[in-house]
mmCIF file of C-alpha atoms and ligand atoms in Angstrom:
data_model
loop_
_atom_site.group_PDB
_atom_site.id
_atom_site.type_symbol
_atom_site.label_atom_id
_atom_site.label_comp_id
_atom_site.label_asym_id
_atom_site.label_seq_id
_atom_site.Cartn_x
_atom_site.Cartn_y
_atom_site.Cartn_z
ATOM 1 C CA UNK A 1 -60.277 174.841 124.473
ATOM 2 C CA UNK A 2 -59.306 178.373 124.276
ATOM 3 C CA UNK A 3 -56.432 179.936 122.620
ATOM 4 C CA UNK A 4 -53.340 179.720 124.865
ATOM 5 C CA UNK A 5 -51.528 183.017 125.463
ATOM 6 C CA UNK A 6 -47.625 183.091 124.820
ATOM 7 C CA UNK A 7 -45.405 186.192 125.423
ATOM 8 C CA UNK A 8 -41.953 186.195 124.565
ATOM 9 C CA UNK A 9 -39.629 188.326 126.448
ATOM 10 C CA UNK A 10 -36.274 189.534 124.785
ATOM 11 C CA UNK A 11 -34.956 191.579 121.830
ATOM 12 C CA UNK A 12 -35.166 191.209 118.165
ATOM 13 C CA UNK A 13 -32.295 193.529 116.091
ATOM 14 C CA UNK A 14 -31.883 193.982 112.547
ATOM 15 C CA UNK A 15 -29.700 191.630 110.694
ATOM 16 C CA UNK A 16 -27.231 192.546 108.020
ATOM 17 C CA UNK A 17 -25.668 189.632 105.410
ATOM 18 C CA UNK A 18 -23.256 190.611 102.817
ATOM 19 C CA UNK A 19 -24.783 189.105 99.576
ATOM 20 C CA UNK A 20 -21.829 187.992 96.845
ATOM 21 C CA UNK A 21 -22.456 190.947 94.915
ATOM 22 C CA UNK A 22 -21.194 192.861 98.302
ATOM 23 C CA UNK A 23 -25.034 194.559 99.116
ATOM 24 C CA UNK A 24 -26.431 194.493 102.379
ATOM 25 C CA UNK A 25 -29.703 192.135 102.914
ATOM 26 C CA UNK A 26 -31.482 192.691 106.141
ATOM 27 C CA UNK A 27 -33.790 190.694 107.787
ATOM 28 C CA UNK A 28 -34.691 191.136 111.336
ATOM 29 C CA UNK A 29 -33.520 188.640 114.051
ATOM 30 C CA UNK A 30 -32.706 187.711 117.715
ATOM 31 C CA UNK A 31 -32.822 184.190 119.838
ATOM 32 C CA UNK A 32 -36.398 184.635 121.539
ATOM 33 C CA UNK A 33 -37.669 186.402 118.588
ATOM 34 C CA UNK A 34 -37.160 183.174 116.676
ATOM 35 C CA UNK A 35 -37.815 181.129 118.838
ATOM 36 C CA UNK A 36 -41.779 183.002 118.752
ATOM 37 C CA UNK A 37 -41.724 182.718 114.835
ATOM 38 C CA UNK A 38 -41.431 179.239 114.840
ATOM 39 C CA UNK A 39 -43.697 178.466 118.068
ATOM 40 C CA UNK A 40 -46.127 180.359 116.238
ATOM 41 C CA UNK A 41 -45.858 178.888 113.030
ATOM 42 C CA UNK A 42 -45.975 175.407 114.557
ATOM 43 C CA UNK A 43 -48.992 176.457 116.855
ATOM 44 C CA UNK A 44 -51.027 178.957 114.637
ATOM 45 C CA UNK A 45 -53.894 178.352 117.570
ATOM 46 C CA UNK A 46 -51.975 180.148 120.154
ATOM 47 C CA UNK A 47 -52.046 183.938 120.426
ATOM 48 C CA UNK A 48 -48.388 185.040 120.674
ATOM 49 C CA UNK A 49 -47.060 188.268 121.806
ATOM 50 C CA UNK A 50 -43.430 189.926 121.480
ATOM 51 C CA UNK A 51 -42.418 192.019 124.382
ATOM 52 C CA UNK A 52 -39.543 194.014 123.491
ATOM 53 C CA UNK A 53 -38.577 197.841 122.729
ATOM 54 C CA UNK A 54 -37.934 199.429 119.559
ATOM 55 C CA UNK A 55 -37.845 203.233 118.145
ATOM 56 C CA UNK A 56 -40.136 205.510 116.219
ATOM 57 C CA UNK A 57 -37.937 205.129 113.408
ATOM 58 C CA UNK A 58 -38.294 202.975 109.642
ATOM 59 C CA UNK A 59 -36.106 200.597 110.919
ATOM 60 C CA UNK A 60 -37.973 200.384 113.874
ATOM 61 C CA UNK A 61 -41.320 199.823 111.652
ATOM 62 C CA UNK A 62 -39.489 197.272 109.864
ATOM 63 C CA UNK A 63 -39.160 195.339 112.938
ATOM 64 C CA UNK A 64 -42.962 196.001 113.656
ATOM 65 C CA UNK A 65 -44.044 194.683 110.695
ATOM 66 C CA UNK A 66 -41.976 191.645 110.373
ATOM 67 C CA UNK A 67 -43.057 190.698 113.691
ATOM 68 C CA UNK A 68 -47.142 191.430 112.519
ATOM 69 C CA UNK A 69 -45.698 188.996 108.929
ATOM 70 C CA UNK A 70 -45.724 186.033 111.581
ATOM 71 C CA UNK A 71 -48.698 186.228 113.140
ATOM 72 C CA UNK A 72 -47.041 187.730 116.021
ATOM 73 C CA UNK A 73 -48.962 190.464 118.209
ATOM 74 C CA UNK A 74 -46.965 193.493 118.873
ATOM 75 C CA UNK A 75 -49.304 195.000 121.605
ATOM 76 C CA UNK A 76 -46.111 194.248 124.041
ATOM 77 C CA UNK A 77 -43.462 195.895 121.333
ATOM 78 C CA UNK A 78 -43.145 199.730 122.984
ATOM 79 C CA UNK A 79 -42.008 202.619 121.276
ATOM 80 C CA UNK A 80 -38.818 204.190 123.035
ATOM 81 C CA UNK A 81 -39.132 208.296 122.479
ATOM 82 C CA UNK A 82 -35.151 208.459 121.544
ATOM 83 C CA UNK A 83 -33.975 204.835 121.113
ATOM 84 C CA UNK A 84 -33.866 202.739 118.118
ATOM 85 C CA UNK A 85 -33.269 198.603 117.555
ATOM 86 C CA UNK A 86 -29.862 197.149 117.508
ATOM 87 C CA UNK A 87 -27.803 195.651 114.797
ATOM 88 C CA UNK A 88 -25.350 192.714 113.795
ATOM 89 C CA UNK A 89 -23.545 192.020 111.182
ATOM 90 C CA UNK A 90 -22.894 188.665 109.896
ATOM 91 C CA UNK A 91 -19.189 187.499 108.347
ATOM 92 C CA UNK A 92 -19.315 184.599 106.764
ATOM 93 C CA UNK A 93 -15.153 183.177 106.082
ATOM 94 C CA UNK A 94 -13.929 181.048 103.301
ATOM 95 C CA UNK A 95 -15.393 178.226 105.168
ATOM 96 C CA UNK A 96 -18.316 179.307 105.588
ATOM 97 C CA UNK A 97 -18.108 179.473 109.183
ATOM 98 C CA UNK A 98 -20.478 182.361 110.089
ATOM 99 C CA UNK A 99 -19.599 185.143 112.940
ATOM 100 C CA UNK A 100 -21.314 187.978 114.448
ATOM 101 C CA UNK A 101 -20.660 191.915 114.486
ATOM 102 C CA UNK A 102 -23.175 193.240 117.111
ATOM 103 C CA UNK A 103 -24.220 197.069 117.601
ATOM 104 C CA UNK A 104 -26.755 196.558 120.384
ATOM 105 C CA UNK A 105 -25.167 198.397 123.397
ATOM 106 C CA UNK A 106 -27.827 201.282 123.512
ATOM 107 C CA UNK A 107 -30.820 199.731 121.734
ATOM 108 C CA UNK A 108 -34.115 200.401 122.692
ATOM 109 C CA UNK A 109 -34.166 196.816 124.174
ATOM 110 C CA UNK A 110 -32.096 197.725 126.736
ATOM 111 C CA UNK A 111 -34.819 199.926 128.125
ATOM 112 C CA UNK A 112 -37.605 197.067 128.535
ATOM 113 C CA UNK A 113 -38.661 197.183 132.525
ATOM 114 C CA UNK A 114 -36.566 200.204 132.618
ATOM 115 C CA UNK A 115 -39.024 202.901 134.871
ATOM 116 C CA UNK A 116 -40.859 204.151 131.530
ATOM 117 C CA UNK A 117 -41.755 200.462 130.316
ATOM 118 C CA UNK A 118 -45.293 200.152 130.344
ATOM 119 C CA UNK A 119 -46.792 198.384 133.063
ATOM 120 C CA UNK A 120 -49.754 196.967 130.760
ATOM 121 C CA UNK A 121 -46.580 194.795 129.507
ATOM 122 C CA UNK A 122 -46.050 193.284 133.038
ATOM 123 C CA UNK A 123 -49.716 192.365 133.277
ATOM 124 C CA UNK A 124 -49.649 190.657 129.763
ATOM 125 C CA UNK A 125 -47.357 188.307 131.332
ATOM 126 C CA UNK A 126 -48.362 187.897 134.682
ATOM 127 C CA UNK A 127 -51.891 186.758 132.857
ATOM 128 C CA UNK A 128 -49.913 184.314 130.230
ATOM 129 C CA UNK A 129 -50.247 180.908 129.617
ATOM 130 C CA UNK A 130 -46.709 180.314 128.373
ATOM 131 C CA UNK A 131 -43.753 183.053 128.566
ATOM 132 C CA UNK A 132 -40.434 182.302 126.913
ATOM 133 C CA UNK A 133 -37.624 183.739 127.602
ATOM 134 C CA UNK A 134 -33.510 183.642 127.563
ATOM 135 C CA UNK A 135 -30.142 184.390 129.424
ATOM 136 C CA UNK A 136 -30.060 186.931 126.748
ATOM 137 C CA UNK A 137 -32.900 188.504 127.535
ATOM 138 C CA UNK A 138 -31.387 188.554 131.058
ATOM 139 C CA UNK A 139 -28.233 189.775 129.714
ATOM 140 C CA UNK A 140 -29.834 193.163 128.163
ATOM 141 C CA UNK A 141 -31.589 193.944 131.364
ATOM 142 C CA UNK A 142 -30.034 196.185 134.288
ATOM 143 C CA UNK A 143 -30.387 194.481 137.443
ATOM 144 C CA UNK A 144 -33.734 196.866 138.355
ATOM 145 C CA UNK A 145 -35.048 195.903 135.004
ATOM 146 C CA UNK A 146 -34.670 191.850 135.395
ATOM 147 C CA UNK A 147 -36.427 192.395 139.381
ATOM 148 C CA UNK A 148 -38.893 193.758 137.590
ATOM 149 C CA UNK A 149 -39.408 191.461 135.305
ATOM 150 C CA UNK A 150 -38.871 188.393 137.797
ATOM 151 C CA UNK A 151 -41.694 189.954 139.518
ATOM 152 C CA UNK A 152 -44.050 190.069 136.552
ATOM 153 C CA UNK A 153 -43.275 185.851 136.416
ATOM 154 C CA UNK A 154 -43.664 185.452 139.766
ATOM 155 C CA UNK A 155 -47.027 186.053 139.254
ATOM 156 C CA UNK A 156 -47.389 184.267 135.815
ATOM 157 C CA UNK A 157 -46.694 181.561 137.981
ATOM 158 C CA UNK A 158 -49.074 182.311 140.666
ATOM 159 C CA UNK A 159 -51.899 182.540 137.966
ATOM 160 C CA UNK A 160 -50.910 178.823 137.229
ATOM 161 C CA UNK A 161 -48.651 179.976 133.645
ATOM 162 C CA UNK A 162 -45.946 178.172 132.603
ATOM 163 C CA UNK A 163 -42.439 179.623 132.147
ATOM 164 C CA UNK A 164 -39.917 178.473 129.347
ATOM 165 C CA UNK A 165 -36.100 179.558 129.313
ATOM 166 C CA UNK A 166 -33.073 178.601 127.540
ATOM 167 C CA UNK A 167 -29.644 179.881 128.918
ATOM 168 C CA UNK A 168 -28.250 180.716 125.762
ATOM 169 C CA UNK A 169 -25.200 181.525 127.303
ATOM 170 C CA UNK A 170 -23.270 184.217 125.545
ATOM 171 C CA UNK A 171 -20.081 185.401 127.442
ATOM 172 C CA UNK A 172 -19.629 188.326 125.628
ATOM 173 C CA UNK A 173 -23.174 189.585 126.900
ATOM 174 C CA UNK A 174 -21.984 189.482 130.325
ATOM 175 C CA UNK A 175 -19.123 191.756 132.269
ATOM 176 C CA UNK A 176 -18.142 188.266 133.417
ATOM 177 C CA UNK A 177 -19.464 184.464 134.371
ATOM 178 C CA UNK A 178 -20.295 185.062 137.910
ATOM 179 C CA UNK A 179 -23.074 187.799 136.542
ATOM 180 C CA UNK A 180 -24.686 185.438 134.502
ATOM 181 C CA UNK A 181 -24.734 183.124 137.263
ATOM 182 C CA UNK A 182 -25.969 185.390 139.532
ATOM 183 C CA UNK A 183 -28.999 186.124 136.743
ATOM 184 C CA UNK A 184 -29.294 183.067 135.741
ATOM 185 C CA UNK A 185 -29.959 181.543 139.327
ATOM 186 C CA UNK A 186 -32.685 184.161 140.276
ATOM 187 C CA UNK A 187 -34.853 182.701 137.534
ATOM 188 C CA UNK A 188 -34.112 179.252 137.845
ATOM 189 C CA UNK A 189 -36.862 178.687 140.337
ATOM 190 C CA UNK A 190 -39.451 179.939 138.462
ATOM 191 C CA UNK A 191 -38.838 177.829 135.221
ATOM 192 C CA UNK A 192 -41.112 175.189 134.556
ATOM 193 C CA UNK A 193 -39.517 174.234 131.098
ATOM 194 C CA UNK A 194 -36.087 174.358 130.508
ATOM 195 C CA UNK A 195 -34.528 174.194 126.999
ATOM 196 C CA UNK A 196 -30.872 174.526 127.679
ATOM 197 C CA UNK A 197 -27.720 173.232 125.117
ATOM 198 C CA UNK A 198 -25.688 171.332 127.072
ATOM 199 C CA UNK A 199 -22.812 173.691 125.420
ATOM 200 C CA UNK A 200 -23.593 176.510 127.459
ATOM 201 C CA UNK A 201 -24.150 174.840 130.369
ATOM 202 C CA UNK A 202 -20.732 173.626 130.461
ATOM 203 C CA UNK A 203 -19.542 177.246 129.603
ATOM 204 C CA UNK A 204 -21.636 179.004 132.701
ATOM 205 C CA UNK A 205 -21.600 175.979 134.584
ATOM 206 C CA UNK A 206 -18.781 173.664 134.277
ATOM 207 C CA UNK A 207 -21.141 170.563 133.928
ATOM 208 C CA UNK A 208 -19.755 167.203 133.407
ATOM 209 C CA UNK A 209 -23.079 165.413 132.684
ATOM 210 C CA UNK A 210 -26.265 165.950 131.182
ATOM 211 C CA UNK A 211 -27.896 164.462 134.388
ATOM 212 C CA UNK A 212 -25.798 167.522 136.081
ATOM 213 C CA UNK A 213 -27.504 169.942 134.172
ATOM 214 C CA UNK A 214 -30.603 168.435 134.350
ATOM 215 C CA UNK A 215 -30.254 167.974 137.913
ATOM 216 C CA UNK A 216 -30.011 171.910 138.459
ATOM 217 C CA UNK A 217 -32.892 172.772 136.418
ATOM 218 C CA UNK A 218 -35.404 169.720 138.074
ATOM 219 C CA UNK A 219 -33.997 170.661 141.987
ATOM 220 C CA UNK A 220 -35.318 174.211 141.070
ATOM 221 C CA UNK A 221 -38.433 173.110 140.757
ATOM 222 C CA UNK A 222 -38.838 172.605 136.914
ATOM 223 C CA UNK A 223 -41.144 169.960 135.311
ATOM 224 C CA UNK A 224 -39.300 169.281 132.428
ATOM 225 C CA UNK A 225 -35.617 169.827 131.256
ATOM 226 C CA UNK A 226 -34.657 168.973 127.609
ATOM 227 C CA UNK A 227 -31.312 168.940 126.823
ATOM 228 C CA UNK A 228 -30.373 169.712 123.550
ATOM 229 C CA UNK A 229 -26.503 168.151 122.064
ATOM 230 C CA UNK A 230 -26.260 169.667 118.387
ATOM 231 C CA UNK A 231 -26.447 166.963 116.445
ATOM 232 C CA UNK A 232 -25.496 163.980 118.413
ATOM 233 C CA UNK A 233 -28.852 163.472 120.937
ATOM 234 C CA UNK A 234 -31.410 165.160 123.265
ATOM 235 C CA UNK A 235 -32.015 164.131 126.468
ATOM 236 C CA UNK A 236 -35.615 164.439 128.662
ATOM 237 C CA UNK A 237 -34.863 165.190 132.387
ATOM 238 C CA UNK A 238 -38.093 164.749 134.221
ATOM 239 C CA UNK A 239 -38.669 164.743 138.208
ATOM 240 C CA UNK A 240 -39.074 161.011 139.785
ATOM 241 C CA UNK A 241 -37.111 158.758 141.624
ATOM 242 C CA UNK A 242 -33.471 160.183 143.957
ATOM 243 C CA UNK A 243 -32.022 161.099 140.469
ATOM 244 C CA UNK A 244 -34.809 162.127 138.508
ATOM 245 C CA UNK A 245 -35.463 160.321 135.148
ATOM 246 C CA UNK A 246 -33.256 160.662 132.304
ATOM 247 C CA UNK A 247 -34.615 159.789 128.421
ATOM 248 C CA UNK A 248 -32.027 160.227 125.931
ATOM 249 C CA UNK A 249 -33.145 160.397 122.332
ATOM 250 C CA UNK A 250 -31.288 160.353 119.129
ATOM 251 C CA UNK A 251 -31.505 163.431 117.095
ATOM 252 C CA UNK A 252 -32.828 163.550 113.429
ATOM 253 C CA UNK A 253 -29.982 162.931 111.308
ATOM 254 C CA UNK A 254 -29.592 165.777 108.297
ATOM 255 C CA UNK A 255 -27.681 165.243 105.703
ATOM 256 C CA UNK A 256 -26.325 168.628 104.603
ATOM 257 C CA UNK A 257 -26.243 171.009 107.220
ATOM 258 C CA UNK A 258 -25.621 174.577 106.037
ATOM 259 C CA UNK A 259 -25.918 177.116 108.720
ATOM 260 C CA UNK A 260 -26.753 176.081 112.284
ATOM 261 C CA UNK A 261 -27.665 179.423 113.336
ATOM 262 C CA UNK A 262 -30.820 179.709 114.971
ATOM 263 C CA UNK A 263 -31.322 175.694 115.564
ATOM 264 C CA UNK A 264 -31.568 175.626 119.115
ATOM 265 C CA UNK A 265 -34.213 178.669 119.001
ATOM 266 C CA UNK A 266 -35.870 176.800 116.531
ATOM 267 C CA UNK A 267 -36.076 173.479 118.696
ATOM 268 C CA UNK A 268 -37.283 175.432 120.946
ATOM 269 C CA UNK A 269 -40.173 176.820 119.288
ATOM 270 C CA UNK A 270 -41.718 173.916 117.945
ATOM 271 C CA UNK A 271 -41.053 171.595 120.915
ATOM 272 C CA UNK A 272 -42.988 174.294 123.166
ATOM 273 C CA UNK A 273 -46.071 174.383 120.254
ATOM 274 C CA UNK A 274 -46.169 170.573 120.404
ATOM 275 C CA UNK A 275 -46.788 170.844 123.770
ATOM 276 C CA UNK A 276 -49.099 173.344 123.719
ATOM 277 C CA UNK A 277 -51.029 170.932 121.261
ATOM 278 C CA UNK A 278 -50.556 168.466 123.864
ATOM 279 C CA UNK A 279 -48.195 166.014 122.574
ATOM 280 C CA UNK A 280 -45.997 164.370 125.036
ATOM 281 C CA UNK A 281 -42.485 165.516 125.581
ATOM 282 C CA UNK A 282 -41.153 162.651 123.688
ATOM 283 C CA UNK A 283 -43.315 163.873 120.284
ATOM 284 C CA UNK A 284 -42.432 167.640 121.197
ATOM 285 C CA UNK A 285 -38.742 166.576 120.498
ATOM 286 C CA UNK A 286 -38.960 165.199 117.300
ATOM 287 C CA UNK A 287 -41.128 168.219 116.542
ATOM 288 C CA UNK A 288 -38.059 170.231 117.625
ATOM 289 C CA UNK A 289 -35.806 168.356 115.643
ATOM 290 C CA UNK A 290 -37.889 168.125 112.379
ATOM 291 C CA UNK A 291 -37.952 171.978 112.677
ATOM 292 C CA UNK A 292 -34.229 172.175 113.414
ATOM 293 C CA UNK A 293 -33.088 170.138 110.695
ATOM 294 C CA UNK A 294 -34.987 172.452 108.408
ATOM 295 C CA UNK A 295 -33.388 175.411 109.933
ATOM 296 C CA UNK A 296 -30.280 174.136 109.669
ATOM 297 C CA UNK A 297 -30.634 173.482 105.988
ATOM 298 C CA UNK A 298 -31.146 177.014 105.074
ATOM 299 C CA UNK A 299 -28.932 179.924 105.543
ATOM 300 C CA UNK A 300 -30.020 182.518 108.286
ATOM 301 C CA UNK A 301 -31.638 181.762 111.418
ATOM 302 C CA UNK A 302 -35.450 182.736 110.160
ATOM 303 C CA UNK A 303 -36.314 180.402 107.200
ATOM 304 C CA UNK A 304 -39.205 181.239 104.422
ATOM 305 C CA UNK A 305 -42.619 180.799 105.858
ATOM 306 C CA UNK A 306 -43.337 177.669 103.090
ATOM 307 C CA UNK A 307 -39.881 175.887 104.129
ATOM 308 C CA UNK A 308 -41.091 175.815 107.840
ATOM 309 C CA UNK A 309 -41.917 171.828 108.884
ATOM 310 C CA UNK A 310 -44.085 170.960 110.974
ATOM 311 C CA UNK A 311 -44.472 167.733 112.487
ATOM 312 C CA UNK A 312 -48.077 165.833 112.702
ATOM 313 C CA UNK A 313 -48.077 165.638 116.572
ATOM 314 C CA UNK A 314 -47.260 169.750 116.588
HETATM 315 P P1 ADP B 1 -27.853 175.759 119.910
HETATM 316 O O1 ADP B 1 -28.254 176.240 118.539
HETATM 317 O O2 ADP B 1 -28.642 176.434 120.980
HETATM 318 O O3 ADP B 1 -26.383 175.745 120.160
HETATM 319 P P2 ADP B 1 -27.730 172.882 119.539
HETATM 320 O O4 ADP B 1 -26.487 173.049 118.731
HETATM 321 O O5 ADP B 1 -27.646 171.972 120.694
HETATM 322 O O6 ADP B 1 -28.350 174.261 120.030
HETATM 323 O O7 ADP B 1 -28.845 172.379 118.543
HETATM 324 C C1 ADP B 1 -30.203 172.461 118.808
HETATM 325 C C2 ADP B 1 -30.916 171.379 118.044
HETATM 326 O O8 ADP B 1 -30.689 171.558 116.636
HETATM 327 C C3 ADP B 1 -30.419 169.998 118.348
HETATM 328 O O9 ADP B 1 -31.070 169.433 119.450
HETATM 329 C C4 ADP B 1 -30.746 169.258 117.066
HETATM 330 O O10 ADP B 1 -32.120 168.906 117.041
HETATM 331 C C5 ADP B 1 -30.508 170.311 116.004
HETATM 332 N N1 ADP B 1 -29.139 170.265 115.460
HETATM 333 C C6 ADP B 1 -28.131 171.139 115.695
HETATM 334 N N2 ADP B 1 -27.027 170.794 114.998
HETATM 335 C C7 ADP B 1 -27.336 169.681 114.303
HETATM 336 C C8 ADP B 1 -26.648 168.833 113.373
HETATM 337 N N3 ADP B 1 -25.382 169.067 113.016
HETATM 338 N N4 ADP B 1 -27.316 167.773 112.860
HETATM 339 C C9 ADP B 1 -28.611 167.532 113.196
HETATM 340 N N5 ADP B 1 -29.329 168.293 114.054
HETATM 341 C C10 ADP B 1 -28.699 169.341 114.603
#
């Protein structure tokens, strides 16, 4: 079998956590950035790609090579001439409760599908196997941008590819709901695997049931909806019957949980590597979970390479 090809689609920024000796750590960061890391680590078989925009600066090469640490291919990452990546800042209170300072309204991101994008990017994903992306990604893109890129997976589709996407709704991305909607609902019919938390469905939605959710997703024309519920259950939405089927699972229980950030791009990653390896969807779950509850150990959404879990169907 060969390789599968994976491209993800979205923006990766530099993240900044105030150690307790008050310096600044960075790392480097962003939902379908992680999401990559951990489908790649989980799937070391597949070739992934990172389509994005950064600068010509050394934060910018930062980003570069932390992507190229993974295993990641940055032949999709394009240099913006006058650009550079965004920022956040993490706050973490007394609780420990974390929150987010972002500096990301003029990053190079923004620019991706913008009229100097390179159209060798477009073709990477049109000729995919797999491409992943979010409502963020969505959310960075000016409405000329996201046709363009809608266009680019309408033909991933038409060369038989698969498309993953996870809502991630973040109000504060949007001007206001009815945007994200709008974005959100051109896409919809081109996802084949949808990875939403049931959380922000009821935020851009107003769901009252999983089976709503999953409902949307399936009468789109997806294949396969997992819903993911923190740390109470998943559920598998698959086509079939008036209703569709519905297969709730119980989620892995973890015992100390430290930092949730990043376990939903996590899940995501190694649920779409299991079934890339072919495991069922059922197996691909508790390969998302395994890989969650790791994450969600650790502090920060990217843990260290040897810390990574991987389950033996993934
Ligand atoms: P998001 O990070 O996108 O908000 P969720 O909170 O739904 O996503 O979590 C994604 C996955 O992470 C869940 O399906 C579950 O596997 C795992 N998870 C999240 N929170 C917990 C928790 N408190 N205990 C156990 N697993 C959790």
């Amino acid at each position: 079998m060969t390789a599968p090809i994976v491209v993800a689609v979205g923006e990766c920024m530099l993240e900044l956590v105030r150690r307790p000796d008050g310096l600044l750590q960075t790392g480097y960061a962003g939902d379908v950035f992680n999401t990559a890391v951990y489908l790649k680590r989980h799937a070391p078989q597949a070739t992934v790609g990172f389509a994005s925009a950064i600068g010509r600066d050394e934060l910018s090469d930062g980003l570069a090579e932390a992507v190229r640490a993974e295993g990641i291919h940055t032949e999709h990452l394009w240099r913006h001439p006058d650009r550079t990546i965004g920022l956040y800042l993490v706050h973490t209170d007394d609780d420990g409760e974390r929150s987010f300072t972002y500096y990301r309204d003029s990053s190079a991101a923004r620019e991706c599908f913008s009229a100097h994008y390179p159209a060798e990017v477009d073709e990477g994903i049109a000729a995919a196997d797999l491409v992943y992306l979010s409502g963020i990604t969505l959310s960075i893109l000016r409405p000329e941008a996201r046709s363009r890129l809608l266009a680019a997976l309408r033909r991933t589709r038409a060369n038989g590819g698969r498309i993953a996407f996870d809502s991630n709704y973040r109000p504060r991305g949007w001007a206001c709901r009815d945007d994200a909607r709008t974005a959100v609902a051109e896409v919809l019919p081109l996802v084949t695997i949808a990875l939403p938390s049931m959380d922000d469905e009821i935020q851009l939605w107003g769901d009252h049931s999983v089976e709503e959710c999953g409902r949307r997703y399936l009468d789109a024309g997806a294949d396969e909806v997992i819903v993911k519920q923190g740390a109470s259950e998943v559920t598998i939405c698959k086509p079939g019957g008036k209703r569709g089927e519905l297969h709730a699972l119980a989620t892995r229980r973890v015992e100390r949980v430290v930092d949730t950030t990043g376990a939903g791009d996590s899940f995501n990653g190694a649920y779409l590597a299991a079934r890339l390896a072919g495991a069922s969807a059922s197996d691909a779950v508790a390969a998302g979970s395994a890989c969650a509850a790791t994450v969600i150990g650790h502090r920060g959404a990217i843990v260290p390479m040897e810390s990574s879990s991987r389950s033996p169907n993934a």
